[in-house]
Amino acid sequence: MILVIAEQSGGKLNRASWETIVGAQQLAALVGPAGGDTSIAVLVPGGSAGRVAAELAAAQVKELITVEHPALEVYTPDGFTAALQDAIGQLSPSHVLLPHTYQTRDFAPKLAARLDRALLTDVTGIKAGAEVAFTRPMFQGKLTADVVPQGAAPHFVTFQIGAYRVDQAVKGSAPAPVRALSVTVDASAIREKPEAPFQQAKQAVDLSQAERIVSVGRGIKEQANIAIAQQLAEALHAEIAASRPICDAGWLPMERQVGSSGQTVAPKLYLALGISGAIQHLVGMKGSSTVVAINKDPDAPIFEIADYGIVGDLFEIVPAIIAAVKT
């Protein structure tokens, strides 16, 4: 059995959980017996888990499992590790799959170490062979490696955001059943005392949840010109983002940076304005469903992954797009 651990907060699902379900469905097709399917269960930990489970029940999986406990109302790595260790012991999965989010990066290594099991992180694909291998980037995306986990099950795998698209998830003909699982958590063993979630600024945004993004690069020339990109973002109801040089210069806040040293995004639409397409940036946005690039250089690497490319002056093209969108 493959176990997907979904992520939610306050009853709001992190959509990367759907991407992980897609990975689980692909893995099940590769490791399942001939003529049959390996079952997939989705576990939802934390408060308000039932509400999120009902949303995920649309997926073609065997069942949804909720794990609710007072120690999980507010996230702590100790609480989640203890609860999930108990749940995994009861369910005995062959694989445990998780979205590669900030929260997962916090507790998954601890959980895998507690169980003395292999952990593969930031996986972008699965390959069939004598043994199923998981593909993950190395050296900031310059190389990829096919890795086969060793040792006893379960094997832990986290999937890079954008590795799979939400719309690739196979839906069931009827909602999957939902059941509650009781776990034991020693509250005295939780060493953290969480406070309110940290917010750098009121305008801080999680770009990984955005459906449309307008991103700017060096081709914007100067900070004052970012206004034209913001106008396009407003017209499209999109978030504004940037490559590293723009954020390093202080033209946009660091939380708006997309790339290997910023956020990894997978929107339905990604507009790259004046972005050449350095590998460090492509790593962060290559999972976008549709990429539109505007650049004066016809040899810019961004055009190699763009679905639509416009070679020209963005200061002439973007105002025309804004006018067309408003019309």
Short mmCIF file of N, CA, C and O in Angstrom, two decimals, residues 81-176:
data_model
loop_
_atom_site.label_atom_id
_atom_site.label_comp_id
_atom_site.label_asym_id
_atom_site.label_seq_id
_atom_site.Cartn_x
_atom_site.Cartn_y
_atom_site.Cartn_z
N THR A 81 5.64 13.99 14.12
CA THR A 81 6.48 12.79 14.04
C THR A 81 5.89 11.67 14.88
O THR A 81 5.80 10.52 14.42
N ALA A 82 5.47 11.97 16.09
CA ALA A 82 4.91 10.95 16.97
C ALA A 82 3.62 10.38 16.40
O ALA A 82 3.41 9.16 16.38
N ALA A 83 2.73 11.26 15.92
CA ALA A 83 1.44 10.81 15.40
C ALA A 83 1.61 9.98 14.14
O ALA A 83 0.98 8.92 13.97
N LEU A 84 2.46 10.43 13.23
CA LEU A 84 2.64 9.72 11.96
C LEU A 84 3.43 8.42 12.15
O LEU A 84 3.21 7.45 11.43
N GLN A 85 4.32 8.40 13.13
CA GLN A 85 5.03 7.15 13.43
C GLN A 85 4.03 6.07 13.86
O GLN A 85 4.10 4.92 13.40
N ASP A 86 3.09 6.45 14.71
CA ASP A 86 2.05 5.51 15.16
C ASP A 86 1.17 5.09 13.98
O ASP A 86 0.87 3.91 13.79
N ALA A 87 0.75 6.07 13.16
CA ALA A 87 -0.14 5.77 12.03
C ALA A 87 0.54 4.83 11.03
O ALA A 87 -0.06 3.87 10.54
N ILE A 88 1.80 5.10 10.72
CA ILE A 88 2.53 4.27 9.76
C ILE A 88 2.71 2.86 10.30
O ILE A 88 2.61 1.87 9.57
N GLY A 89 2.93 2.74 11.62
CA GLY A 89 3.04 1.42 12.23
C GLY A 89 1.76 0.62 12.10
O GLY A 89 1.79 -0.60 11.91
N GLN A 90 0.61 1.30 12.18
CA GLN A 90 -0.68 0.61 12.05
C GLN A 90 -0.98 0.24 10.59
O GLN A 90 -1.61 -0.79 10.33
N LEU A 91 -0.56 1.08 9.65
CA LEU A 91 -0.95 0.90 8.26
C LEU A 91 0.05 0.07 7.44
O LEU A 91 -0.31 -0.50 6.42
N SER A 92 1.32 0.04 7.85
CA SER A 92 2.37 -0.75 7.19
C SER A 92 2.44 -0.51 5.68
O SER A 92 2.33 -1.44 4.89
N PRO A 93 2.63 0.73 5.23
CA PRO A 93 2.72 1.00 3.79
C PRO A 93 4.08 0.58 3.24
O PRO A 93 5.06 0.43 3.99
N SER A 94 4.15 0.43 1.92
CA SER A 94 5.43 0.17 1.26
C SER A 94 6.16 1.47 0.97
O SER A 94 7.39 1.51 0.95
N HIS A 95 5.40 2.54 0.70
CA HIS A 95 5.96 3.86 0.43
C HIS A 95 5.14 4.90 1.17
O HIS A 95 3.92 4.77 1.31
N VAL A 96 5.81 5.95 1.61
CA VAL A 96 5.14 7.11 2.20
C VAL A 96 5.53 8.31 1.36
O VAL A 96 6.71 8.68 1.27
N LEU A 97 4.55 8.92 0.69
CA LEU A 97 4.80 10.04 -0.22
C LEU A 97 4.27 11.34 0.37
O LEU A 97 3.17 11.38 0.92
N LEU A 98 5.05 12.40 0.21
CA LEU A 98 4.69 13.70 0.77
C LEU A 98 5.04 14.81 -0.22
O LEU A 98 5.99 14.68 -1.00
N PRO A 99 4.32 15.94 -0.19
CA PRO A 99 4.73 17.11 -0.99
C PRO A 99 5.96 17.74 -0.35
O PRO A 99 6.10 17.76 0.87
N HIS A 100 6.87 18.25 -1.17
CA HIS A 100 8.12 18.82 -0.67
C HIS A 100 7.90 20.27 -0.25
O HIS A 100 8.39 21.22 -0.88
N THR A 101 7.16 20.46 0.81
CA THR A 101 6.85 21.80 1.32
C THR A 101 7.79 22.15 2.47
O THR A 101 8.56 21.31 2.94
N TYR A 102 7.70 23.38 2.95
CA TYR A 102 8.52 23.79 4.09
C TYR A 102 8.21 22.93 5.31
O TYR A 102 9.10 22.53 6.06
N GLN A 103 6.94 22.62 5.52
CA GLN A 103 6.55 21.82 6.68
C GLN A 103 7.11 20.40 6.57
O GLN A 103 7.63 19.86 7.55
N THR A 104 7.00 19.81 5.38
CA THR A 104 7.53 18.46 5.19
C THR A 104 9.03 18.43 5.41
O THR A 104 9.57 17.51 6.04
N ARG A 105 9.73 19.43 4.90
CA ARG A 105 11.18 19.49 5.08
C ARG A 105 11.55 19.55 6.56
O ARG A 105 12.65 19.15 6.95
N ASP A 106 10.63 20.03 7.37
CA ASP A 106 10.89 20.17 8.80
C ASP A 106 10.77 18.83 9.52
O ASP A 106 11.66 18.45 10.30
N PHE A 107 9.69 18.07 9.24
CA PHE A 107 9.47 16.85 10.05
C PHE A 107 9.82 15.54 9.36
O PHE A 107 10.09 14.54 10.04
N ALA A 108 9.83 15.49 8.01
CA ALA A 108 10.06 14.22 7.32
C ALA A 108 11.42 13.59 7.62
O ALA A 108 11.49 12.38 7.84
N PRO A 109 12.52 14.35 7.63
CA PRO A 109 13.80 13.73 7.99
C PRO A 109 13.78 13.14 9.39
O PRO A 109 14.33 12.06 9.63
N LYS A 110 13.13 13.82 10.31
CA LYS A 110 13.03 13.34 11.69
C LYS A 110 12.22 12.05 11.75
O LYS A 110 12.59 11.08 12.44
N LEU A 111 11.11 12.01 10.99
CA LEU A 111 10.24 10.83 10.98
C LEU A 111 10.97 9.64 10.35
O LEU A 111 10.92 8.52 10.88
N ALA A 112 11.64 9.86 9.22
CA ALA A 112 12.36 8.78 8.57
C ALA A 112 13.50 8.25 9.45
O ALA A 112 13.73 7.04 9.54
N ALA A 113 14.19 9.17 10.13
CA ALA A 113 15.28 8.76 11.02
C ALA A 113 14.74 7.99 12.22
O ALA A 113 15.35 7.01 12.68
N ARG A 114 13.60 8.43 12.73
CA ARG A 114 12.97 7.73 13.87
C ARG A 114 12.67 6.27 13.52
O ARG A 114 12.84 5.37 14.34
N LEU A 115 12.24 6.05 12.27
CA LEU A 115 11.90 4.70 11.82
C LEU A 115 13.09 3.99 11.17
O LEU A 115 12.96 2.82 10.78
N ASP A 116 14.21 4.71 11.01
CA ASP A 116 15.42 4.15 10.38
C ASP A 116 15.11 3.67 8.97
O ASP A 116 15.42 2.54 8.59
N ARG A 117 14.49 4.55 8.19
CA ARG A 117 14.11 4.22 6.82
C ARG A 117 14.69 5.24 5.84
O ARG A 117 15.03 6.36 6.22
N ALA A 118 14.78 4.83 4.56
CA ALA A 118 15.35 5.70 3.53
C ALA A 118 14.42 6.87 3.22
O ALA A 118 13.19 6.72 3.25
N LEU A 119 15.01 8.02 2.92
CA LEU A 119 14.25 9.22 2.55
C LEU A 119 14.85 9.82 1.29
O LEU A 119 16.04 10.12 1.25
N LEU A 120 14.02 9.97 0.24
CA LEU A 120 14.41 10.65 -0.99
C LEU A 120 13.63 11.95 -1.07
O LEU A 120 12.40 11.93 -0.97
N THR A 121 14.32 13.06 -1.28
CA THR A 121 13.65 14.36 -1.26
C THR A 121 13.68 15.04 -2.62
O THR A 121 14.55 14.77 -3.46
N ASP A 122 12.70 15.94 -2.83
CA ASP A 122 12.67 16.81 -4.01
C ASP A 122 12.62 16.01 -5.31
O ASP A 122 13.21 16.40 -6.31
N VAL A 123 11.89 14.91 -5.31
CA VAL A 123 11.79 14.04 -6.48
C VAL A 123 10.95 14.70 -7.57
O VAL A 123 9.92 15.32 -7.29
N THR A 124 11.37 14.54 -8.82
CA THR A 124 10.65 15.15 -9.94
C THR A 124 10.04 14.13 -10.89
O THR A 124 9.29 14.50 -11.79
N GLY A 125 10.36 12.84 -10.72
CA GLY A 125 9.80 11.84 -11.61
C GLY A 125 10.09 10.43 -11.13
O GLY A 125 10.89 10.22 -10.21
N ILE A 126 9.44 9.45 -11.77
CA ILE A 126 9.59 8.04 -11.42
C ILE A 126 9.91 7.28 -12.70
O ILE A 126 9.30 7.53 -13.75
N LYS A 127 10.86 6.35 -12.62
CA LYS A 127 11.25 5.55 -13.78
C LYS A 127 11.11 4.07 -13.49
O LYS A 127 11.48 3.59 -12.41
N ALA A 128 10.57 3.34 -14.48
CA ALA A 128 10.42 1.89 -14.35
C ALA A 128 11.71 1.22 -14.78
O ALA A 128 12.49 1.74 -15.58
N GLY A 129 11.94 0.02 -14.25
CA GLY A 129 13.12 -0.77 -14.60
C GLY A 129 13.11 -2.02 -13.78
O GLY A 129 12.07 -2.45 -13.26
N ALA A 130 14.27 -2.64 -13.63
CA ALA A 130 14.37 -3.80 -12.75
C ALA A 130 13.92 -3.41 -11.34
O ALA A 130 13.29 -4.20 -10.63
N GLU A 131 14.26 -2.18 -10.97
CA GLU A 131 13.78 -1.59 -9.73
C GLU A 131 13.25 -0.19 -10.06
O GLU A 131 13.80 0.49 -10.92
N VAL A 132 12.20 0.21 -9.39
CA VAL A 132 11.66 1.55 -9.62
C VAL A 132 12.65 2.57 -9.07
O VAL A 132 13.11 2.47 -7.92
N ALA A 133 13.00 3.56 -9.90
CA ALA A 133 13.93 4.61 -9.50
C ALA A 133 13.21 5.95 -9.45
O ALA A 133 12.25 6.19 -10.19
N PHE A 134 13.69 6.81 -8.59
CA PHE A 134 13.12 8.15 -8.44
C PHE A 134 14.15 9.17 -8.92
O PHE A 134 15.31 9.13 -8.53
N THR A 135 13.70 10.09 -9.79
CA THR A 135 14.59 11.11 -10.36
C THR A 135 14.56 12.36 -9.49
O THR A 135 13.48 12.84 -9.13
N ARG A 136 15.73 12.88 -9.17
CA ARG A 136 15.81 14.11 -8.37
C ARG A 136 16.94 14.99 -8.88
O ARG A 136 17.94 14.47 -9.42
N PRO A 137 16.80 16.31 -8.78
CA PRO A 137 17.85 17.21 -9.27
C PRO A 137 19.05 17.23 -8.33
O PRO A 137 18.94 16.97 -7.13
N MET A 138 20.21 17.54 -8.92
CA MET A 138 21.43 17.72 -8.15
C MET A 138 22.14 18.99 -8.64
O MET A 138 21.95 19.41 -9.78
N PHE A 139 22.94 19.58 -7.76
CA PHE A 139 23.72 20.76 -8.11
C PHE A 139 22.83 21.85 -8.71
O PHE A 139 23.07 22.35 -9.82
N GLN A 140 21.76 22.17 -7.95
CA GLN A 140 20.83 23.24 -8.34
C GLN A 140 20.23 23.01 -9.72
O GLN A 140 20.01 23.94 -10.49
N GLY A 141 19.92 21.75 -10.01
CA GLY A 141 19.24 21.43 -11.25
C GLY A 141 20.13 21.23 -12.45
O GLY A 141 19.63 20.98 -13.55
N LYS A 142 21.44 21.35 -12.29
CA LYS A 142 22.35 21.18 -13.43
C LYS A 142 22.40 19.72 -13.88
O LYS A 142 22.66 19.43 -15.05
N LEU A 143 22.20 18.79 -12.95
CA LEU A 143 22.19 17.37 -13.25
C LEU A 143 20.98 16.72 -12.58
O LEU A 143 20.40 17.29 -11.64
N THR A 144 20.61 15.54 -13.04
CA THR A 144 19.59 14.76 -12.34
C THR A 144 20.16 13.38 -12.06
O THR A 144 21.04 12.88 -12.78
N ALA A 145 19.68 12.76 -11.00
CA ALA A 145 20.11 11.42 -10.62
C ALA A 145 18.90 10.51 -10.47
O ALA A 145 17.85 10.95 -9.99
N ASP A 146 19.03 9.28 -10.93
CA ASP A 146 17.99 8.26 -10.72
C ASP A 146 18.40 7.45 -9.50
O ASP A 146 19.45 6.78 -9.50
N VAL A 147 17.59 7.51 -8.46
CA VAL A 147 17.95 6.93 -7.16
C VAL A 147 16.99 5.82 -6.80
O VAL A 147 15.77 5.97 -6.93
N VAL A 148 17.52 4.70 -6.32
CA VAL A 148 16.72 3.58 -5.85
C VAL A 148 16.89 3.48 -4.33
O VAL A 148 18.01 3.29 -3.85
N PRO A 149 15.82 3.64 -3.57
CA PRO A 149 15.95 3.55 -2.11
C PRO A 149 16.31 2.14 -1.66
O PRO A 149 15.83 1.16 -2.24
N GLN A 150 17.14 2.05 -0.65
CA GLN A 150 17.57 0.77 -0.12
C GLN A 150 16.99 0.54 1.28
O GLN A 150 16.54 1.47 1.94
N GLY A 151 17.01 -0.71 1.71
CA GLY A 151 16.56 -1.02 3.06
C GLY A 151 15.10 -1.40 3.11
O GLY A 151 14.40 -1.47 2.10
N ALA A 152 14.65 -1.64 4.33
CA ALA A 152 13.28 -2.12 4.55
C ALA A 152 12.25 -1.03 4.29
O ALA A 152 12.56 0.17 4.34
N ALA A 153 11.04 -1.46 3.95
CA ALA A 153 9.93 -0.52 3.77
C ALA A 153 9.44 -0.05 5.14
O ALA A 153 9.66 -0.71 6.16
N PRO A 154 8.79 1.15 5.15
CA PRO A 154 8.44 1.97 4.00
C PRO A 154 9.58 2.90 3.58
O PRO A 154 10.40 3.29 4.40
N HIS A 155 9.59 3.25 2.29
CA HIS A 155 10.52 4.25 1.78
C HIS A 155 9.79 5.59 1.72
O HIS A 155 8.65 5.65 1.26
N PHE A 156 10.44 6.64 2.19
CA PHE A 156 9.85 7.97 2.21
C PHE A 156 10.30 8.76 0.98
O PHE A 156 11.49 8.78 0.65
N VAL A 157 9.35 9.40 0.32
CA VAL A 157 9.64 10.17 -0.89
C VAL A 157 8.89 11.48 -0.84
O VAL A 157 7.68 11.50 -0.59
N THR A 158 9.59 12.60 -1.06
CA THR A 158 8.91 13.89 -1.17
C THR A 158 9.01 14.36 -2.62
O THR A 158 10.05 14.21 -3.26
N PHE A 159 7.90 14.90 -3.15
CA PHE A 159 7.84 15.34 -4.54
C PHE A 159 7.97 16.85 -4.64
O PHE A 159 7.27 17.60 -3.95
N GLN A 160 8.86 17.29 -5.53
CA GLN A 160 9.04 18.72 -5.78
C GLN A 160 7.73 19.34 -6.25
O GLN A 160 7.01 18.75 -7.06
N ILE A 161 7.42 20.52 -5.75
CA ILE A 161 6.22 21.23 -6.19
C ILE A 161 6.34 21.52 -7.68
O ILE A 161 7.36 22.03 -8.15
N GLY A 162 5.33 21.13 -8.43
CA GLY A 162 5.35 21.32 -9.87
C GLY A 162 5.84 20.10 -10.64
O GLY A 162 5.82 20.12 -11.87
N ALA A 163 6.29 19.06 -9.93
CA ALA A 163 6.72 17.85 -10.62
C ALA A 163 5.56 17.22 -11.38
O ALA A 163 5.73 16.65 -12.46
N TYR A 164 4.36 17.33 -10.81
CA TYR A 164 3.14 16.84 -11.47
C TYR A 164 2.10 17.95 -11.43
O TYR A 164 2.14 18.81 -10.56
N ARG A 165 1.17 17.91 -12.38
CA ARG A 165 0.11 18.91 -12.42
C ARG A 165 -1.13 18.38 -11.70
O ARG A 165 -1.46 17.19 -11.77
N VAL A 166 -1.82 19.28 -11.03
CA VAL A 166 -3.03 18.92 -10.31
C VAL A 166 -4.06 18.28 -11.24
O VAL A 166 -4.73 17.31 -10.87
N ASP A 167 -4.17 18.81 -12.47
CA ASP A 167 -5.19 18.29 -13.38
C ASP A 167 -4.86 16.91 -13.95
O ASP A 167 -5.63 16.34 -14.70
N GLN A 168 -3.68 16.36 -13.58
CA GLN A 168 -3.33 15.01 -14.00
C GLN A 168 -3.88 13.95 -13.05
O GLN A 168 -3.81 12.75 -13.35
N ALA A 169 -4.42 14.37 -11.91
CA ALA A 169 -4.95 13.41 -10.94
C ALA A 169 -6.16 12.67 -11.51
O ALA A 169 -7.07 13.29 -12.04
N VAL A 170 -6.14 11.36 -11.40
CA VAL A 170 -7.26 10.55 -11.86
C VAL A 170 -8.34 10.57 -10.78
O VAL A 170 -8.08 10.28 -9.62
N LYS A 171 -9.54 10.94 -11.19
CA LYS A 171 -10.65 11.04 -10.25
C LYS A 171 -11.44 9.72 -10.24
O LYS A 171 -11.52 9.02 -11.25
N GLY A 172 -12.04 9.40 -9.11
CA GLY A 172 -12.82 8.18 -8.99
C GLY A 172 -14.25 8.38 -9.47
O GLY A 172 -14.74 9.51 -9.57
N SER A 173 -14.92 7.28 -9.77
CA SER A 173 -16.31 7.36 -10.22
C SER A 173 -17.24 7.71 -9.06
O SER A 173 -18.36 8.17 -9.25
N ALA A 174 -16.75 7.48 -7.84
CA ALA A 174 -17.52 7.81 -6.63
C ALA A 174 -16.52 8.24 -5.56
O ALA A 174 -15.34 7.86 -5.61
N PRO A 175 -16.96 9.05 -4.59
CA PRO A 175 -16.04 9.49 -3.54
C PRO A 175 -15.44 8.30 -2.78
O PRO A 175 -16.13 7.33 -2.50
N ALA A 176 -14.16 8.39 -2.48
CA ALA A 176 -13.51 7.34 -1.70
C ALA A 176 -14.00 7.39 -0.26
O ALA A 176 -14.33 8.46 0.25
#
